[in-house]
PDB file of C-alpha atoms in Angstrom:
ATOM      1  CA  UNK A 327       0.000   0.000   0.000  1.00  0.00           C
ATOM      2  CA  UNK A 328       2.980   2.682   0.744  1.00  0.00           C
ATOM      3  CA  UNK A 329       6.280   1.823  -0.697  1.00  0.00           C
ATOM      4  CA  UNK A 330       9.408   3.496   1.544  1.00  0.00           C
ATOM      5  CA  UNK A 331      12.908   4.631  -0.380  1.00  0.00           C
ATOM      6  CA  UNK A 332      15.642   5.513   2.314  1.00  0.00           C
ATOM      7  CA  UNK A 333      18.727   7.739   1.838  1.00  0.00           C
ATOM      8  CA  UNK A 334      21.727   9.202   3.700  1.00  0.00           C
ATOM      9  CA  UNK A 335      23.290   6.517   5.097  1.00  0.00           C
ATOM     10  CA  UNK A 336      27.275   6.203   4.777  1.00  0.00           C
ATOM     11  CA  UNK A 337      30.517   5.864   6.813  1.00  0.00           C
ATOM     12  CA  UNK A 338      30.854   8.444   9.442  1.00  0.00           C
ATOM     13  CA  UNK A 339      33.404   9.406  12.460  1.00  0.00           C
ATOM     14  CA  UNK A 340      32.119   9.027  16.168  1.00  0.00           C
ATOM     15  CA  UNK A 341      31.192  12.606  16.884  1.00  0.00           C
ATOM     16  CA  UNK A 342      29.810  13.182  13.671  1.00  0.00           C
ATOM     17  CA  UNK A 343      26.478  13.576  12.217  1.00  0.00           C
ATOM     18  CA  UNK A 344      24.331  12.463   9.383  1.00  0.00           C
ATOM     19  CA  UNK A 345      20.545  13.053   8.200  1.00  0.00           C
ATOM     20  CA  UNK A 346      18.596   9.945   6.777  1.00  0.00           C
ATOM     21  CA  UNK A 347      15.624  10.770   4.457  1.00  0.00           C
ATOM     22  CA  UNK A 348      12.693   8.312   3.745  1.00  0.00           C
ATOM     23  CA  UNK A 349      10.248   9.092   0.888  1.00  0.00           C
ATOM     24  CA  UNK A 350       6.970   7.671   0.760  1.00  0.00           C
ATOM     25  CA  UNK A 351       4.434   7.076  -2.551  1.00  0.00           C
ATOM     26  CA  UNK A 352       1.399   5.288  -2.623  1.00  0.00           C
ATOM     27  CA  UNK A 353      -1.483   5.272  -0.462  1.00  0.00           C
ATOM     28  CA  UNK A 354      -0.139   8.114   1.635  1.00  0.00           C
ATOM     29  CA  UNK A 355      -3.026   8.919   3.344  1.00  0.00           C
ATOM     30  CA  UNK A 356      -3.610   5.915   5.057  1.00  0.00           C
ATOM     31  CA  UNK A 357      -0.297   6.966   7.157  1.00  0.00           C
ATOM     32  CA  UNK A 358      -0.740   7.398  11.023  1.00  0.00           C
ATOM     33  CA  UNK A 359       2.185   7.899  12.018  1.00  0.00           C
ATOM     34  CA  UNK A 360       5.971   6.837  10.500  1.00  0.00           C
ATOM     35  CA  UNK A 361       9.488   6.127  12.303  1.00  0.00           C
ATOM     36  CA  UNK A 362      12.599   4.721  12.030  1.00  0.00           C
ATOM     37  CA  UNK A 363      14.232   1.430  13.104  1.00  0.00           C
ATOM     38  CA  UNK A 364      17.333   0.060  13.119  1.00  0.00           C
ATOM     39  CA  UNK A 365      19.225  -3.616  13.209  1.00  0.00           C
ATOM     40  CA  UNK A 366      22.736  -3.555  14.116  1.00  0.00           C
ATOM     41  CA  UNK A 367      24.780  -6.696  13.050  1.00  0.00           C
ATOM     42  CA  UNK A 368      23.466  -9.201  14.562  1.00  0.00           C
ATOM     43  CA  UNK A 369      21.114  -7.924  16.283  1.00  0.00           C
ATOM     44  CA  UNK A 370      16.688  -7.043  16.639  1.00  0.00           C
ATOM     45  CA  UNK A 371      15.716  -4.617  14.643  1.00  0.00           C
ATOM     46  CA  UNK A 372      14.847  -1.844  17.198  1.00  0.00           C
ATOM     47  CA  UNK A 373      12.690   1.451  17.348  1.00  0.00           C
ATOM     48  CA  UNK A 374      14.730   4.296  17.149  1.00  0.00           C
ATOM     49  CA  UNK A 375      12.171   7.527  16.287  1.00  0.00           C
ATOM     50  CA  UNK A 376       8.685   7.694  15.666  1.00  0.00           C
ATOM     51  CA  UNK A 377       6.497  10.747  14.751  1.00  0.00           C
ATOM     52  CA  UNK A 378       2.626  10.425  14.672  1.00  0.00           C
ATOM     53  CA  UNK A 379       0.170  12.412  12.111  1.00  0.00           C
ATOM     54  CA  UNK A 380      -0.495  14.896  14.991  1.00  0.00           C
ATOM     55  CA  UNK A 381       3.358  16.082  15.591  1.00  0.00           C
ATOM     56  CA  UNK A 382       3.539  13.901  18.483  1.00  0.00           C
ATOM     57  CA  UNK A 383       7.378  12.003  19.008  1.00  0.00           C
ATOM     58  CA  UNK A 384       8.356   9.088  20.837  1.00  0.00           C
ATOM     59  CA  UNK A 385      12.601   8.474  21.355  1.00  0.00           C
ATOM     60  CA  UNK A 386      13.778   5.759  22.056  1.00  0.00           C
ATOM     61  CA  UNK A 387      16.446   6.237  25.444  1.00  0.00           C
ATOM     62  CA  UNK A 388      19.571   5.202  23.760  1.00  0.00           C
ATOM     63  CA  UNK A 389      18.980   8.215  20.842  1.00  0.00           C
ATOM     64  CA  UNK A 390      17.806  10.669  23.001  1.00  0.00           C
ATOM     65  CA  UNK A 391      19.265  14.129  22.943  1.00  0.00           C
ATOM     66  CA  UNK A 392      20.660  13.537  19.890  1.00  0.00           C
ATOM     67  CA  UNK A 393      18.416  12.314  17.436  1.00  0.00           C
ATOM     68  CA  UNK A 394      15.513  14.317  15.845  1.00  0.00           C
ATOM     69  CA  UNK A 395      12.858  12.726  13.812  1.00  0.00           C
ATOM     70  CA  UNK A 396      10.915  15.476  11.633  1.00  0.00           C
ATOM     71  CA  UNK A 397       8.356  15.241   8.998  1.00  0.00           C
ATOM     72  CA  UNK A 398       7.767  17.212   5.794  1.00  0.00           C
ATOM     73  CA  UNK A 399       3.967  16.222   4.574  1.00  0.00           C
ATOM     74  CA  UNK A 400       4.225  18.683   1.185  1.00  0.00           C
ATOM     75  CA  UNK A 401       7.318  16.255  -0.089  1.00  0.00           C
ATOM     76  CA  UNK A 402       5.860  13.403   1.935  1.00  0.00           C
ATOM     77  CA  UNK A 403       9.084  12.640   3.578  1.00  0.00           C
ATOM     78  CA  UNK A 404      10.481  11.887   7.238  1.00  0.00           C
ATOM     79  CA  UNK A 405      13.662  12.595   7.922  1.00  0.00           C
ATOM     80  CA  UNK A 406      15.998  11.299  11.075  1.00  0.00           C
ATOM     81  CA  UNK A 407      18.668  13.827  11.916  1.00  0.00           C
ATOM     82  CA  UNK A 408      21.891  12.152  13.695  1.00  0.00           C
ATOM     83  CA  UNK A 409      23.930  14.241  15.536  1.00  0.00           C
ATOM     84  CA  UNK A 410      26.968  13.692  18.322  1.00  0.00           C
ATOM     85  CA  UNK A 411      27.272   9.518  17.021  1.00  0.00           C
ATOM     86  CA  UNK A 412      28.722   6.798  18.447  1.00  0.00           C
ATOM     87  CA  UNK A 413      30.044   3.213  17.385  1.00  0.00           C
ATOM     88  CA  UNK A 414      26.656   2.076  18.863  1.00  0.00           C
ATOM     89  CA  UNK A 415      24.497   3.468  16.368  1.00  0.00           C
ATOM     90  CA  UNK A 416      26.114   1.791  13.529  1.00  0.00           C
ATOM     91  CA  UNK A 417      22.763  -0.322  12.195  1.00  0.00           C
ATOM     92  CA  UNK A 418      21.252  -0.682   9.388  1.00  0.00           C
ATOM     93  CA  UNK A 419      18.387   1.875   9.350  1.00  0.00           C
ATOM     94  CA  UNK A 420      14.533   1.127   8.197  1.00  0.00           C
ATOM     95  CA  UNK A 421      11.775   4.112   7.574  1.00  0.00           C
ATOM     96  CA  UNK A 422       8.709   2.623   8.613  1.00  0.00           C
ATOM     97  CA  UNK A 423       4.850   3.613   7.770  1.00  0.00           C
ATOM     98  CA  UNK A 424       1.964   2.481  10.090  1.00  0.00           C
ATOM     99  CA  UNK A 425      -1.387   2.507   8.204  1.00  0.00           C
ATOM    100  CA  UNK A 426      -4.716   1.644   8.984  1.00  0.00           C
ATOM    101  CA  UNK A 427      -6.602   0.305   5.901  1.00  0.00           C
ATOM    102  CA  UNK A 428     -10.636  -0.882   6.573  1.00  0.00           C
ATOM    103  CA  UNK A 429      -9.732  -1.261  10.034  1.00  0.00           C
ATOM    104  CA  UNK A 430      -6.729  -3.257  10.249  1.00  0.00           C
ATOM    105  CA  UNK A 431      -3.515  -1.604  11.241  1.00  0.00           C
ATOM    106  CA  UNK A 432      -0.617  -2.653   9.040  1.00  0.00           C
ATOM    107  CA  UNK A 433       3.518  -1.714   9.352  1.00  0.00           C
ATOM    108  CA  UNK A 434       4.847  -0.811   5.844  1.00  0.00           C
ATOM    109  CA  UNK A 435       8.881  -0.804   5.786  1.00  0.00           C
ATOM    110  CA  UNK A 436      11.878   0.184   3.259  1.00  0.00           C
ATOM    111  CA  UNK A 437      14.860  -1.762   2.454  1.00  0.00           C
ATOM    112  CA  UNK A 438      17.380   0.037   4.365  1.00  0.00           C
ATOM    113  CA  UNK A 439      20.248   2.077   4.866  1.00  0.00           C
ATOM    114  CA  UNK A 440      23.200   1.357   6.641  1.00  0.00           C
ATOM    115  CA  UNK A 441      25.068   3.990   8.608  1.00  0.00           C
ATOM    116  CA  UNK A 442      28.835   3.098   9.659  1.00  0.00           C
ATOM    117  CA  UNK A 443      30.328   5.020  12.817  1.00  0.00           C
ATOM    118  CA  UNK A 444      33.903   4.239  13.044  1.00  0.00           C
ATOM    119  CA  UNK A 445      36.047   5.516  16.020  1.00  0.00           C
TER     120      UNK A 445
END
């Protein structure tokens, strides 16, 4: 129903910063909210930002501080700004789009990005 492109990721010092971009096409108004995830190697994939219809943010502890998730609805695109990075946060990154479509709530997700932090 939405179909998710991400962009930004790369190879970045520890103290550094990056911004990821996610575009989404499709059945974009069926979007309640959107966020991004991540899976570092060999790891869960885990919530990192998410940003509802309404404005509203949820961080998750480890990102906190340093991490801003913003939305621009015009180009229909979320973006995750990365600031002050550590070796931690090297992941690969996934935009994700909650819908709800006749009633049933689904998670819509993009291939990835993969931000490096070396130190």
């Amino acid at each position: 129903q939405v179909q998710l492109v991400e962009s930004g990721g790369g190879l970045v010092q520890a103290g550094g910063s990056l911004r990821l971009s996610c575009a989404a096409s499709g059945n974009i108004f069926t979007i309640n909210a959107m966020g991004w995830y991540r899976q570092p190697p060999g790891k869960q994939r885990e919530m990192v930002a998410i940003i509802g219809n309404g404005g509203t943010t949820t961080y998750a502890d480890a990102v906190k501080g340093r991490f801003t998730i913003s939305r621009d609805n015009a180009k229909n695109t979320v973006y995750l700004q990365m600031n002050s990075l550590k070796s931690e946060d090297t992941a690969v990154y996934y935009c994700n789009a909650r819908t709800v479509i006749t009633g049933l709530d689904m998670d819509n997700w993009g291939t990835g990005t993969l931000v490096t932090v070396s130190s």
